Short mmCIF file of C-alpha atoms and ligand atoms in Angstrom, two decimals:
data_model
loop_
_atom_site.label_atom_id
_atom_site.label_comp_id
_atom_site.label_asym_id
_atom_site.label_seq_id
_atom_site.Cartn_x
_atom_site.Cartn_y
_atom_site.Cartn_z
CA MET K 21 9.18 69.12 -61.43
CA ASN K 22 8.35 72.83 -61.69
CA ILE K 23 6.43 72.99 -64.99
CA ASN K 24 6.95 76.74 -65.11
CA ARG K 25 10.71 76.37 -65.02
CA GLN K 26 12.12 78.08 -68.11
CA VAL K 27 14.29 75.34 -69.61
CA LEU K 28 16.35 76.92 -72.34
CA THR K 29 16.80 74.94 -75.54
CA LEU K 30 20.20 74.95 -77.27
CA ASP K 31 18.94 77.48 -79.80
CA GLU K 32 17.48 79.77 -77.11
CA PHE K 33 20.73 79.55 -75.14
CA THR K 34 23.03 80.36 -78.08
CA ILE K 35 20.77 83.26 -79.12
CA LYS K 36 20.78 84.55 -75.53
CA GLN K 37 24.60 84.37 -75.55
CA MET K 38 24.62 86.22 -78.87
CA ARG K 39 22.41 89.02 -77.49
CA ASP K 40 25.08 89.61 -74.84
CA PHE K 41 27.53 90.37 -77.68
CA PRO K 42 26.08 93.28 -79.74
CA GLY K 43 28.74 92.71 -82.41
CA ALA K 44 27.89 89.02 -82.79
CA THR K 45 26.79 88.05 -86.28
CA GLY K 46 24.93 84.92 -85.14
CA GLU K 47 27.15 82.68 -87.26
CA LEU K 48 28.41 80.68 -84.28
CA SER K 49 24.85 80.23 -82.97
CA SER K 50 23.83 79.07 -86.43
CA LEU K 51 26.76 76.65 -86.65
CA LEU K 52 25.91 75.14 -83.25
CA ARG K 53 22.28 74.79 -84.34
CA ASP K 54 23.47 72.91 -87.42
CA ILE K 55 25.56 70.58 -85.25
CA GLY K 56 22.60 70.01 -82.93
CA LEU K 57 20.40 69.05 -85.90
CA ALA K 58 22.95 66.55 -87.26
CA ALA K 59 23.38 65.13 -83.74
CA LYS K 60 19.64 64.45 -83.48
CA ARG K 61 19.69 62.59 -86.79
CA VAL K 62 22.73 60.53 -85.76
CA ASN K 63 21.09 59.81 -82.41
CA VAL K 64 18.12 58.16 -84.14
CA GLU K 65 20.39 55.75 -86.03
CA VAL K 66 22.69 55.05 -83.09
CA ASN K 67 19.69 54.24 -80.89
CA LYS K 68 18.48 51.55 -83.28
CA ALA K 69 21.95 50.22 -84.10
CA GLY K 70 21.17 47.00 -82.26
CA LEU K 71 18.28 46.46 -84.65
CA ILE K 72 20.28 47.16 -87.76
CA ASP K 73 20.41 43.44 -88.62
CA ILE K 74 16.63 43.56 -89.01
CA LEU K 75 16.90 46.70 -91.12
CA GLY K 76 19.91 45.44 -93.04
CA ASP K 77 23.53 45.54 -91.88
CA ALA K 78 25.96 48.23 -92.95
CA GLY K 79 26.82 47.85 -96.64
CA SER K 80 23.61 45.97 -97.42
CA VAL K 81 20.24 47.19 -98.71
CA ASN K 82 17.51 47.52 -96.07
CA ILE K 83 13.83 46.68 -96.25
CA GLN K 84 13.13 50.16 -97.68
CA GLY K 85 15.59 49.38 -100.46
CA GLU K 86 18.05 51.99 -99.14
CA GLU K 87 21.75 51.25 -98.90
CA VAL K 88 22.56 50.92 -95.18
CA LYS K 89 25.76 52.86 -94.44
CA LYS K 90 28.28 52.19 -91.71
CA LEU K 91 27.23 54.43 -88.84
CA ASP K 92 30.48 56.40 -88.87
CA VAL K 93 30.01 57.14 -92.58
CA PHE K 94 26.36 58.01 -91.92
CA ALA K 95 27.36 60.33 -89.06
CA ASN K 96 30.07 61.97 -91.16
CA ASN K 97 27.56 62.64 -93.95
CA GLN K 98 25.09 64.19 -91.51
CA PHE K 99 27.57 66.66 -89.96
CA THR K 100 29.17 67.49 -93.31
CA GLY K 101 25.77 67.99 -94.95
CA VAL K 102 24.31 70.42 -92.40
CA LEU K 103 27.51 72.49 -92.32
CA LYS K 104 27.78 72.59 -96.12
CA HIS K 105 24.21 73.85 -96.44
CA GLY K 106 24.51 76.24 -93.47
CA ILE K 107 25.73 79.84 -93.48
CA SER K 108 28.61 79.62 -91.01
CA CYS K 109 31.22 77.18 -92.26
CA ALA K 110 33.74 77.52 -95.12
CA GLY K 111 34.91 73.92 -94.95
CA ILE K 112 35.48 70.86 -92.76
CA ALA K 113 38.01 68.22 -91.78
CA SER K 114 36.87 64.82 -90.53
CA GLU K 115 38.39 61.67 -89.06
CA GLU K 116 36.50 59.85 -91.81
CA LEU K 117 38.05 61.81 -94.70
CA ASP K 118 41.68 61.86 -95.89
CA ASP K 119 41.53 65.51 -96.95
CA ILE K 120 39.60 68.65 -96.01
CA ILE K 121 36.37 69.48 -97.84
CA ILE K 122 36.32 73.07 -99.09
CA PHE K 123 32.67 74.03 -99.60
CA ASP K 124 33.66 76.70 -102.17
CA ASP K 125 30.35 78.42 -102.84
CA GLU K 126 29.64 82.11 -102.37
CA VAL K 127 27.94 81.82 -98.97
CA SER K 128 30.48 79.34 -97.57
CA ASN K 129 33.47 81.34 -98.85
CA ASN K 130 32.11 84.34 -96.93
CA SER K 131 31.59 82.27 -93.76
CA LYS K 132 33.66 82.97 -90.68
CA TYR K 133 34.44 79.47 -89.42
CA VAL K 134 35.88 76.09 -90.26
CA CYS K 135 34.96 72.96 -88.34
CA MET K 136 36.73 69.65 -87.73
CA TYR K 137 35.28 66.56 -86.11
CA ASP K 138 35.37 62.90 -85.30
CA PRO K 139 31.80 62.12 -86.33
CA LEU K 140 31.44 58.90 -84.36
CA ASP K 141 34.28 58.13 -81.99
CA GLY K 142 34.38 54.68 -80.42
CA SER K 143 31.97 53.27 -83.01
CA ALA K 144 33.33 49.76 -82.41
CA ASN K 145 31.47 49.93 -79.07
CA ILE K 146 28.08 50.21 -80.76
CA ASP K 147 27.74 46.42 -81.12
CA VAL K 148 27.97 46.02 -77.34
CA ASN K 149 25.79 49.00 -76.50
CA ILE K 150 28.50 51.13 -74.91
CA SER K 151 28.18 54.93 -75.11
CA ILE K 152 29.89 56.56 -78.10
CA GLY K 153 30.24 60.15 -79.22
CA THR K 154 30.90 62.92 -81.70
CA ILE K 155 33.74 65.40 -81.05
CA PHE K 156 34.02 68.78 -82.79
CA ALA K 157 36.17 71.91 -82.86
CA VAL K 158 35.43 75.32 -84.41
CA TYR K 159 38.07 77.84 -85.56
CA ARG K 160 37.84 81.27 -87.14
CA ARG K 161 39.33 80.93 -90.64
CA ILE K 162 42.64 82.76 -91.18
CA THR K 163 42.50 82.75 -94.98
CA GLU K 164 40.91 85.69 -96.81
CA LYS K 165 37.12 85.83 -96.52
CA GLY K 166 35.36 85.65 -99.88
CA LYS K 167 37.81 83.03 -101.14
CA PRO K 168 37.82 79.24 -100.56
CA CYS K 169 39.30 78.15 -97.23
CA GLY K 170 42.55 76.18 -97.17
CA LEU K 171 44.56 73.66 -95.16
CA GLN K 172 46.15 76.44 -93.08
CA ASP K 173 42.73 77.21 -91.62
CA PHE K 174 42.74 73.72 -90.08
CA LEU K 175 46.37 73.51 -88.95
CA GLN K 176 45.91 76.15 -86.25
CA LYS K 177 47.06 75.75 -82.65
CA GLY K 178 44.31 74.68 -80.26
CA ILE K 179 44.61 78.01 -78.42
CA ASN K 180 42.93 79.62 -81.45
CA MET K 181 39.77 77.54 -81.00
CA VAL K 182 36.52 79.54 -80.86
CA ALA K 183 34.36 76.67 -79.61
CA ALA K 184 34.56 72.93 -79.02
CA GLY K 185 32.13 70.28 -77.94
CA TYR K 186 30.95 66.73 -78.03
CA ILE K 187 27.74 64.74 -78.20
CA ILE K 188 27.53 61.62 -76.03
CA TYR K 189 25.05 59.00 -77.21
CA GLY K 190 24.53 57.27 -73.90
CA SER K 191 21.78 56.56 -71.35
CA SER K 192 20.63 59.98 -72.48
CA THR K 193 21.97 61.98 -75.39
CA MET K 194 23.87 65.10 -74.35
CA LEU K 195 25.52 67.89 -76.28
CA VAL K 196 28.24 69.69 -74.30
CA TYR K 197 30.00 72.70 -75.77
CA ALA K 198 32.51 75.28 -74.61
CA THR K 199 33.37 78.80 -75.66
CA ARG K 200 35.76 80.98 -73.69
CA ARG K 201 32.69 82.07 -71.69
CA GLY K 202 32.08 78.63 -70.23
CA VAL K 203 31.05 75.01 -70.69
CA ASN K 204 27.36 74.10 -70.87
CA GLY K 205 25.58 70.76 -71.24
CA PHE K 206 22.27 70.12 -73.01
CA THR K 207 20.27 66.92 -72.70
CA LEU K 208 18.07 65.82 -75.60
CA ASP K 209 14.43 65.91 -74.52
CA PRO K 210 12.74 63.36 -76.82
CA SER K 211 9.30 64.77 -75.97
CA ILE K 212 10.09 68.00 -77.83
CA GLY K 213 13.09 66.85 -79.89
CA GLU K 214 15.28 69.63 -78.50
CA PHE K 215 18.57 69.76 -76.62
CA THR K 216 17.68 71.49 -73.33
CA LEU K 217 20.07 73.12 -70.85
CA SER K 218 20.63 70.53 -68.11
CA HIS K 219 24.23 71.23 -66.98
CA PRO K 220 24.83 75.00 -66.89
CA ASP K 221 28.37 76.29 -66.36
CA ILE K 222 30.13 72.92 -65.94
CA LYS K 223 33.26 73.06 -63.78
CA CYS K 224 35.79 70.25 -63.59
CA PRO K 225 36.47 69.48 -59.88
CA ASP K 226 40.08 70.32 -58.95
CA LYS K 227 40.56 66.70 -57.92
CA GLY K 228 38.77 63.41 -58.19
CA LYS K 229 39.24 59.72 -57.46
CA ILE K 230 39.09 58.30 -60.99
CA TYR K 231 42.00 57.55 -63.26
CA SER K 232 41.30 56.29 -66.78
CA VAL K 233 43.96 54.41 -68.75
CA ASN K 234 44.22 51.15 -70.69
CA HIS K 235 46.06 48.91 -68.21
CA GLY K 236 46.57 46.37 -71.00
CA ASN K 237 49.30 48.67 -72.34
CA PHE K 238 50.95 49.17 -68.94
CA PHE K 239 54.26 47.52 -69.79
CA GLN K 240 54.55 49.64 -72.94
CA TYR K 241 54.27 52.94 -71.04
CA ASP K 242 57.19 55.23 -70.28
CA GLU K 243 58.61 54.67 -66.78
CA LYS K 244 57.36 58.12 -65.68
CA VAL K 245 53.79 57.23 -66.68
CA LYS K 246 54.09 53.94 -64.83
CA LYS K 247 55.30 55.90 -61.80
CA TYR K 248 52.13 58.01 -61.84
CA ILE K 249 49.84 54.99 -62.28
CA ASP K 250 51.68 53.30 -59.42
CA ARG K 251 51.06 56.40 -57.28
CA CYS K 252 47.33 56.29 -58.14
CA GLN K 253 47.15 52.74 -56.84
CA LYS K 254 49.28 53.14 -53.72
CA ARG K 255 47.65 56.22 -52.21
CA THR K 256 47.34 55.80 -48.46
CA LYS K 257 44.25 56.53 -46.40
CA ALA K 258 46.01 59.73 -45.33
CA ASP K 259 46.16 60.70 -49.02
CA GLY K 260 42.46 59.95 -49.34
CA GLY K 261 42.92 56.32 -50.38
CA PRO K 262 43.59 54.69 -53.75
CA TYR K 263 41.91 56.03 -56.86
CA THR K 264 39.33 53.99 -58.79
CA GLN K 265 40.25 52.89 -62.31
CA ARG K 266 37.47 53.50 -64.85
CA TYR K 267 38.11 53.00 -68.59
CA ILE K 268 35.48 51.93 -71.11
CA GLY K 269 37.44 52.45 -74.32
CA SER K 270 35.18 55.26 -75.48
CA MET K 271 36.98 58.60 -75.04
CA VAL K 272 33.84 60.77 -75.07
CA ALA K 273 32.26 58.73 -72.26
CA ASP K 274 35.47 58.48 -70.21
CA VAL K 275 36.33 62.17 -70.47
CA HIS K 276 32.72 63.29 -69.92
CA ARG K 277 32.50 61.28 -66.69
CA ASN K 278 35.82 62.68 -65.45
CA LEU K 279 34.80 66.24 -66.42
CA ILE K 280 31.68 66.00 -64.26
CA LYS K 281 33.01 63.93 -61.33
CA GLY K 282 36.70 64.85 -61.41
CA GLY K 283 39.43 62.54 -62.64
CA ILE K 284 42.22 62.08 -65.15
CA PHE K 285 42.17 60.42 -68.59
CA MET K 286 45.39 59.23 -70.19
CA TYR K 287 46.29 57.82 -73.57
CA PRO K 288 50.10 57.80 -73.41
CA ALA K 289 52.50 56.88 -76.21
CA ILE K 290 53.15 53.13 -76.36
CA THR K 291 55.78 51.06 -78.16
CA ASP K 292 53.32 50.20 -80.95
CA LYS K 293 52.11 53.80 -81.17
CA PRO K 294 55.08 56.09 -80.34
CA LYS K 295 53.00 59.21 -81.08
CA GLY K 296 50.00 57.91 -79.19
CA LYS K 297 46.69 56.79 -80.73
CA LEU K 298 44.41 59.82 -80.39
CA ARG K 299 44.23 62.50 -83.08
CA LEU K 300 45.42 65.99 -82.14
CA LEU K 301 43.04 68.14 -84.20
CA TYR K 302 39.63 66.58 -83.55
CA GLU K 303 40.07 64.45 -80.42
CA CYS K 304 42.77 65.90 -78.14
CA ASN K 305 42.42 69.64 -78.85
CA PRO K 306 38.62 69.89 -78.48
CA PHE K 307 38.67 68.04 -75.14
CA ALA K 308 41.70 70.04 -74.00
CA PHE K 309 39.80 73.28 -74.74
CA ILE K 310 36.64 72.11 -72.98
CA VAL K 311 38.43 70.84 -69.85
CA GLU K 312 40.66 73.93 -69.60
CA VAL K 313 37.64 76.25 -69.82
CA ALA K 314 36.06 74.11 -67.06
CA GLY K 315 39.17 74.59 -64.87
CA GLY K 316 41.21 71.47 -65.68
CA LYS K 317 44.44 70.94 -67.63
CA ALA K 318 45.57 69.02 -70.72
CA THR K 319 49.03 68.11 -72.00
CA ASN K 320 50.83 65.74 -74.34
CA GLY K 321 53.06 64.72 -71.43
CA LYS K 322 55.58 67.46 -72.22
CA GLU K 323 53.65 70.67 -72.94
CA ARG K 324 50.18 72.24 -72.89
CA ILE K 325 48.50 70.53 -75.81
CA LEU K 326 46.66 73.65 -77.00
CA ASP K 327 50.08 75.23 -77.66
CA VAL K 328 51.18 72.48 -80.07
CA GLN K 329 51.55 73.65 -83.69
CA PRO K 330 49.83 71.00 -85.87
CA THR K 331 51.69 69.95 -89.03
CA GLU K 332 49.34 67.29 -90.39
CA LEU K 333 45.54 66.91 -90.46
CA HIS K 334 45.46 63.45 -88.85
CA GLN K 335 48.53 63.61 -86.65
CA ARG K 336 48.38 61.67 -83.40
CA SER K 337 49.46 62.77 -79.93
CA PRO K 338 49.90 61.32 -76.47
CA PHE K 339 47.09 62.82 -74.35
CA PHE K 340 46.60 63.54 -70.64
CA VAL K 341 43.55 65.52 -69.54
CA GLY K 342 41.63 66.13 -66.33
CA SER K 343 41.35 67.72 -62.90
CA LYS K 344 43.90 70.42 -62.22
CA LEU K 345 45.49 68.92 -59.07
CA MET K 346 45.63 65.41 -60.55
CA MET K 347 47.28 66.76 -63.69
CA GLU K 348 49.82 68.65 -61.58
CA GLU K 349 50.62 65.43 -59.74
CA LEU K 350 51.14 63.71 -63.11
CA GLU K 351 53.35 66.59 -64.32
CA GLU K 352 55.48 66.12 -61.20
CA CYS K 353 56.00 62.44 -62.11
CA MET K 354 56.70 63.32 -65.74
CA LYS K 355 59.53 65.65 -64.69
CA GLY K 356 61.28 62.56 -63.39
P1 LIG S 24 42.29 51.43 -76.75
C1 LIG S 24 38.09 54.56 -79.60
O1 LIG S 24 38.59 53.72 -80.62
C2 LIG S 24 39.23 55.51 -79.21
O2 LIG S 24 39.59 56.29 -80.29
C3 LIG S 24 38.81 56.36 -78.03
O3 LIG S 24 37.45 56.68 -78.02
C4 LIG S 24 39.20 55.52 -76.84
O4 LIG S 24 39.49 56.27 -75.69
C5 LIG S 24 40.45 54.80 -77.35
O5 LIG S 24 40.34 54.74 -78.77
C6 LIG S 24 40.54 53.40 -76.81
O6 LIG S 24 41.73 52.83 -77.34
O7 LIG S 24 43.60 51.24 -77.46
O8 LIG S 24 42.47 51.63 -75.26
O9 LIG S 24 41.23 50.41 -77.08
#
């Protein structure tokens, strides 16, 4: 390895990006730094989750006499805490909280952004050591600066997003974030405790050979979705052969893999969940933004998902996201 290689940390990268924008206030860089700090703290707990029985299970008191929180609650507290005490965020919405939290102090009320997140998606997979993740979205507030933010700041269309990203707690811990300028991935280097640029300018391949869907729900899918899945399985050698099905029940891991290698991820509506399972604001929209910036596409099966006008904080949506050509093939099937 070239020891002289300048490996940019997340902070160095966001500051470099800011220098390219003379008018930038540094608030977005500061917000991303806050998210990176919370992610490092969550990473420590996630990495020892398997040991938690020794340290006391969630809801009990551990050997230090501290109350051990469920990891999703712990993660939520970490992200909410750093943003509340930062200088860039007027308020948050979280998968873990029924309502928004308006920070309502002088600095926060004068902050430019609001943030919404799923602090620990797929947390049920922790017990079996499968990768899990944090998903976040950042919007410029539309309410008057200087006053507390409000619900309308959070119910914006995904096209208004300023930045979106995720942290994947896997074989390594990565933070990937997108602005309209591009998608960049940072791997946590434990030797210095910093996220370091490892995947500059990520592009989603136009096509891939992976389709990700829960086959257990197959008979609940719409006929048009079944038609597409059928097509994935019956591709001839002339078409490049059948796709491979990969689905680990952890959206961050499934979508991250497909973003890097090419592929399509689907969580369609099913009989039991007619509006789908995944949440529009802090699961579908952030990934739609990231994959679109990287060259892919994302829909709810009928329209571009970033164009959907949210009406509720925790509303669900059917979700299809991935490589451009694979998504276009799906759209062809969905037209009937
Ligand atoms: P199913 C995890 O609970 C999650 O929200 C996503 O991370 C994942 O893609 C999906 O649900 C898995 O749901 O119904 O296939 O188990």
